[in-house]
Short mmCIF file of C-alpha atoms in Angstrom, two decimals:
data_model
loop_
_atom_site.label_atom_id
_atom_site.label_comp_id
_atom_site.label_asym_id
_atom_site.label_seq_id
_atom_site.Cartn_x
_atom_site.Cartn_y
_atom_site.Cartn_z
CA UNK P 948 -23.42 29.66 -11.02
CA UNK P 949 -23.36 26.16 -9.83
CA UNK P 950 -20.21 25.53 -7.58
CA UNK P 951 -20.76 21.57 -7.78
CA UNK P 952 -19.47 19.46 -10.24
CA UNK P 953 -19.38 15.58 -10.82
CA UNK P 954 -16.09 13.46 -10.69
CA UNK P 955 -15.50 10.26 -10.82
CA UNK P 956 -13.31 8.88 -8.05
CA UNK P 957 -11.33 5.43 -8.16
CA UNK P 958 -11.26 3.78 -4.68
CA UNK P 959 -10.04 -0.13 -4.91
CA UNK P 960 -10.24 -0.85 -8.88
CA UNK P 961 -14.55 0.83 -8.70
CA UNK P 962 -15.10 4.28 -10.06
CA UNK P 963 -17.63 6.03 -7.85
CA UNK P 964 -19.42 9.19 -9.55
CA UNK P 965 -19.41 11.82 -6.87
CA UNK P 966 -21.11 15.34 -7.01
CA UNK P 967 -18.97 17.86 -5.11
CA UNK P 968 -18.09 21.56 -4.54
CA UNK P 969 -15.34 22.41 -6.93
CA UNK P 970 -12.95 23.57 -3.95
CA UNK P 971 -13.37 20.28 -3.13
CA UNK P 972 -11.73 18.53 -5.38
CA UNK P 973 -8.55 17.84 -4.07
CA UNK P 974 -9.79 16.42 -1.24
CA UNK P 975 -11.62 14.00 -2.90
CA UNK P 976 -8.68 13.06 -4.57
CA UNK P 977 -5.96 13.03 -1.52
CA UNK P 978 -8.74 11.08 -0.04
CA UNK P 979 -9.20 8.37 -2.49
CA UNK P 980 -5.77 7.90 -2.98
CA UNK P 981 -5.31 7.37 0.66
CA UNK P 982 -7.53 4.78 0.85
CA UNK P 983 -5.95 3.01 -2.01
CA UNK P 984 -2.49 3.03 -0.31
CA UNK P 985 -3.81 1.40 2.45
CA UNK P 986 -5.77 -1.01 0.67
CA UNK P 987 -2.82 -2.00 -1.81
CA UNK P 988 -0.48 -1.92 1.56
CA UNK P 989 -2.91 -4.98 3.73
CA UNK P 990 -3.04 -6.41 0.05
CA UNK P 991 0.65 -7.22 0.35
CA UNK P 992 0.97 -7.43 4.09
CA UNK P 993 -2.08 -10.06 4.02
CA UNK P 994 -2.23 -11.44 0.44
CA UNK P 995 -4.57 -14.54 2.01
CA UNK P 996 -7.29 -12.20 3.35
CA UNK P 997 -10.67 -11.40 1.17
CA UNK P 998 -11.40 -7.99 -0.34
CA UNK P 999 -14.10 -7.37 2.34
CA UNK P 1000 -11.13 -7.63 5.15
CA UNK P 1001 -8.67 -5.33 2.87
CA UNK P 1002 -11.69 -2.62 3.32
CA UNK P 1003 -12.62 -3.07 6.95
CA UNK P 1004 -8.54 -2.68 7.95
CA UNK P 1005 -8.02 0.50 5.59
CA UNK P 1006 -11.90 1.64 7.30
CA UNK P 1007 -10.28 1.12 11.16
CA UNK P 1008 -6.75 3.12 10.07
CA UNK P 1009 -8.72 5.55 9.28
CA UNK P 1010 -11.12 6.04 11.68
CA UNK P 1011 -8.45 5.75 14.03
CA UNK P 1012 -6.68 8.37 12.71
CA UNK P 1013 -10.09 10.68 12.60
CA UNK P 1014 -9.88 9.90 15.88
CA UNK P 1015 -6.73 10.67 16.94
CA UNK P 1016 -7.05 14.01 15.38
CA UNK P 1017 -10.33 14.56 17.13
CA UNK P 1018 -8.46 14.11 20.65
CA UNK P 1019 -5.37 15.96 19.64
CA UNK P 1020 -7.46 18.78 18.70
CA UNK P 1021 -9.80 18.96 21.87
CA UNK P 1022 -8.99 22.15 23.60
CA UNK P 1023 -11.25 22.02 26.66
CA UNK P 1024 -9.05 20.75 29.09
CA UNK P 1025 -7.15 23.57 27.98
CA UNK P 1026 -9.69 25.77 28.27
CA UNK P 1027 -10.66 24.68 31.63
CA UNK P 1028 -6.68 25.47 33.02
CA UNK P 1029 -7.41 29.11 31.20
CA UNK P 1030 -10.42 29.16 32.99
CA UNK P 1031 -8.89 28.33 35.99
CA UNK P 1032 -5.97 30.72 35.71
CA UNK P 1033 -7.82 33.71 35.01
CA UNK P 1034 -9.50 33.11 38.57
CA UNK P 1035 -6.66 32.85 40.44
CA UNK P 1036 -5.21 35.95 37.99
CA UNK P 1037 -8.29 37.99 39.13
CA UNK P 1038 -7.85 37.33 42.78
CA UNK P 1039 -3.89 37.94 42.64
CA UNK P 1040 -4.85 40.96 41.12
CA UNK P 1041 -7.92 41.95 43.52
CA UNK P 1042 -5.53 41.18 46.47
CA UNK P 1043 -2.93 43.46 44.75
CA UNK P 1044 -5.59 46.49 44.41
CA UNK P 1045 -6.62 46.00 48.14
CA UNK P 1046 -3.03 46.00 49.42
CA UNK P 1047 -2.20 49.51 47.28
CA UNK P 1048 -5.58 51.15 48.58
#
């Protein structure tokens, strides 16, 4: 059984045909009307600019965002301080064992 399916996705007034995993689907959705709230939100902000600018502004929020979330979720400086404590845990504890012998 095929788990892929075709939708057709609105993103600024142009219906894209997309072929995605059915699980998917919502996110292709959420997505797409994201991207038209931002567009329709510079539309009124900046009613002077072109089209082209409406997309490149909703394209920066979002990358932004992506990265944002990227840093937010980058857990090696927190896995360097575990790192870190489980040194100084070992010798605490090596010190400890040495002191009892």
């Amino acid at each position: 059984m095929d788990d892929s399916f075709e939708i057709k996705l609105m993103v600024g007034g142009t219906y894209y045909p997309l072929t995605i995993k059915r699980g998917d689907e919502h996110l292709y959705r959420e997505a797409a009307r994201r991207i038209n709230d931002k567009l329709n939100r510079y539309r009124e902000r900046f009613p002077q600019l072109s089209e082209e600018k409406y997309y490149v502004m909703a394209a920066i929020h979002i990358s932004m965002a992506n990265i944002m979330w990227e840093q937010f979720n980058d857990t090696a400086p927190y896995a360097e301080k575990i790192a870190q404590f489980d040194k100084q845990l070992d010798a605490i504890l090596e010190d400890a064992a040495k002191s009892q012998a």
